[in-house]
PDB file of C-alpha atoms in Angstrom:
ATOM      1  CA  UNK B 252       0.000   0.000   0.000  1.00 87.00           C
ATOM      2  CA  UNK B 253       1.168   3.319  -0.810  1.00 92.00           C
ATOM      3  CA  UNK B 254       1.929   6.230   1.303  1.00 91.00           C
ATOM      4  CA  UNK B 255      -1.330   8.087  -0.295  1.00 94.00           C
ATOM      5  CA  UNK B 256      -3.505   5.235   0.201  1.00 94.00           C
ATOM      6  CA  UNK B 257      -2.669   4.683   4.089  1.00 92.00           C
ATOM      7  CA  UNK B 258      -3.219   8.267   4.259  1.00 93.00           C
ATOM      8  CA  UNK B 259      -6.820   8.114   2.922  1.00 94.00           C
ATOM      9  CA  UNK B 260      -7.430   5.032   4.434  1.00 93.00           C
ATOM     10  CA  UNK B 261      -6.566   6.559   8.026  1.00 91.00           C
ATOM     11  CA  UNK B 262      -8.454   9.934   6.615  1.00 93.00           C
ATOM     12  CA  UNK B 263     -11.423   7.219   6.209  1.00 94.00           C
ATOM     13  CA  UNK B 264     -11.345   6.500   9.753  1.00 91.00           C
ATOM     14  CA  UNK B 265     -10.574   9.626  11.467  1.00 92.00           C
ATOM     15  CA  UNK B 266     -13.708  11.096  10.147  1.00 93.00           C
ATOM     16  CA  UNK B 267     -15.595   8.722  12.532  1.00 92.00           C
ATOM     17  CA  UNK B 268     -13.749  10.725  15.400  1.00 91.00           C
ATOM     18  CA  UNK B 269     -15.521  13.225  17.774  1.00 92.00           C
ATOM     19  CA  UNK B 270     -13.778  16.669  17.582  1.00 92.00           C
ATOM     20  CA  UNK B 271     -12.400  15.869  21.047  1.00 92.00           C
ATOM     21  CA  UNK B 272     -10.724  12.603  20.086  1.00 90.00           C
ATOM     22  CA  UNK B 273      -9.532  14.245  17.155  1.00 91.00           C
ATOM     23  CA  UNK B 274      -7.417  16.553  19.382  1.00 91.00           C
ATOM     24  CA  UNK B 275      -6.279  14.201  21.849  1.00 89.00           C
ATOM     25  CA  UNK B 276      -5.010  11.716  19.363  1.00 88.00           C
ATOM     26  CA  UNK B 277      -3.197  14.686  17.169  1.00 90.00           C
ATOM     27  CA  UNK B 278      -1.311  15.761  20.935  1.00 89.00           C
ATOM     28  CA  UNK B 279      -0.251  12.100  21.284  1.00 85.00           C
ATOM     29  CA  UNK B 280       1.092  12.236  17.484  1.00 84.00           C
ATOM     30  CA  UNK B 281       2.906  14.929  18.249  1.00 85.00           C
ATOM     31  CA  UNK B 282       4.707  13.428  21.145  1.00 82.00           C
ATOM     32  CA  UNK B 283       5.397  10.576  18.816  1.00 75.00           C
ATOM     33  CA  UNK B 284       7.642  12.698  16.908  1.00 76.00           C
ATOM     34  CA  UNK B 285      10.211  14.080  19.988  1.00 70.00           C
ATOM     35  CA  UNK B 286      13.411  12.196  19.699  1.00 67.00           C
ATOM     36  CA  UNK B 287      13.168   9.920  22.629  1.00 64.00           C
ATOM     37  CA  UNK B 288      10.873   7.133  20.349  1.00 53.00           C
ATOM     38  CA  UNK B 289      12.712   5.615  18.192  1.00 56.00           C
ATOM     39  CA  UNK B 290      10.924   3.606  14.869  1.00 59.00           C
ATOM     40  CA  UNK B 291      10.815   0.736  17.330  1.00 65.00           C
ATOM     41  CA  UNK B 292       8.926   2.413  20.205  1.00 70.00           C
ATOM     42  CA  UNK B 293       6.423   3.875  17.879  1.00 70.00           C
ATOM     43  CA  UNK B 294       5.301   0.125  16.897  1.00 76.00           C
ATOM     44  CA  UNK B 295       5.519  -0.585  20.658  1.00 78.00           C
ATOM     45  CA  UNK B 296       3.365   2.343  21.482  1.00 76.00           C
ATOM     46  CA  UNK B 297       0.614   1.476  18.629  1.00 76.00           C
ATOM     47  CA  UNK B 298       0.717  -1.712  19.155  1.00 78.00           C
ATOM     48  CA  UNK B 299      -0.321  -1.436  22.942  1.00 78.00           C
ATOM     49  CA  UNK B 300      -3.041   1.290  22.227  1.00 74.00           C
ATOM     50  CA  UNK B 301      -5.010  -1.319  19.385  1.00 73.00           C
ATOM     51  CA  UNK B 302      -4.467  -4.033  21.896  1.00 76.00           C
ATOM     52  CA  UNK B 303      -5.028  -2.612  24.784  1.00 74.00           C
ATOM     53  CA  UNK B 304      -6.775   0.027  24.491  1.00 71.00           C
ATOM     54  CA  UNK B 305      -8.910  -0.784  21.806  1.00 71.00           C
ATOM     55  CA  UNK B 306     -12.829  -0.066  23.477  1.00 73.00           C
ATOM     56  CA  UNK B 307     -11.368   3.222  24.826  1.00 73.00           C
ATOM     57  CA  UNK B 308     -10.816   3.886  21.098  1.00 71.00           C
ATOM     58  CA  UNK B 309     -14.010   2.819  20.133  1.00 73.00           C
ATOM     59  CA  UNK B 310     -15.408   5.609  23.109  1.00 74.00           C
ATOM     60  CA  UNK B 311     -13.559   8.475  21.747  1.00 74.00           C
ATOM     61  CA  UNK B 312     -14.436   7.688  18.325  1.00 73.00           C
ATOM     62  CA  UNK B 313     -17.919   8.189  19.099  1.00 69.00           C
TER      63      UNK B 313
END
């Protein structure tokens, strides 16, 4: 899959998102990029939200 087409596909979903989630989850981007997360931490830190956190997702996307 492209870069483009993960980018719509994630547009896709994000337009399911409350205004509120919307913010929260572009300040926890944002962290994502500060030098302390390396590529490897990243996937760590995804991974454990999907897993994890996956009905808290499913609240905020509402």
């Amino acid at each position: 899959m492209s870069k483009d087409e993960i980018k719509y596909e994630i547009n896709k979903v994000l337009d399911q998102f409350s205004d509120k989630a919307l913010t929260e989850l572009l300040n926890y981007l944002k962290t994502l990029k500060e030098p302390r997360f390396s590529e490897n931490n990243f996937s760590d830190s995804l991974n454990k939200i999907f897993t994890e956190d996956h009905n808290l997702l499913l609240k905020l996307a509402n």
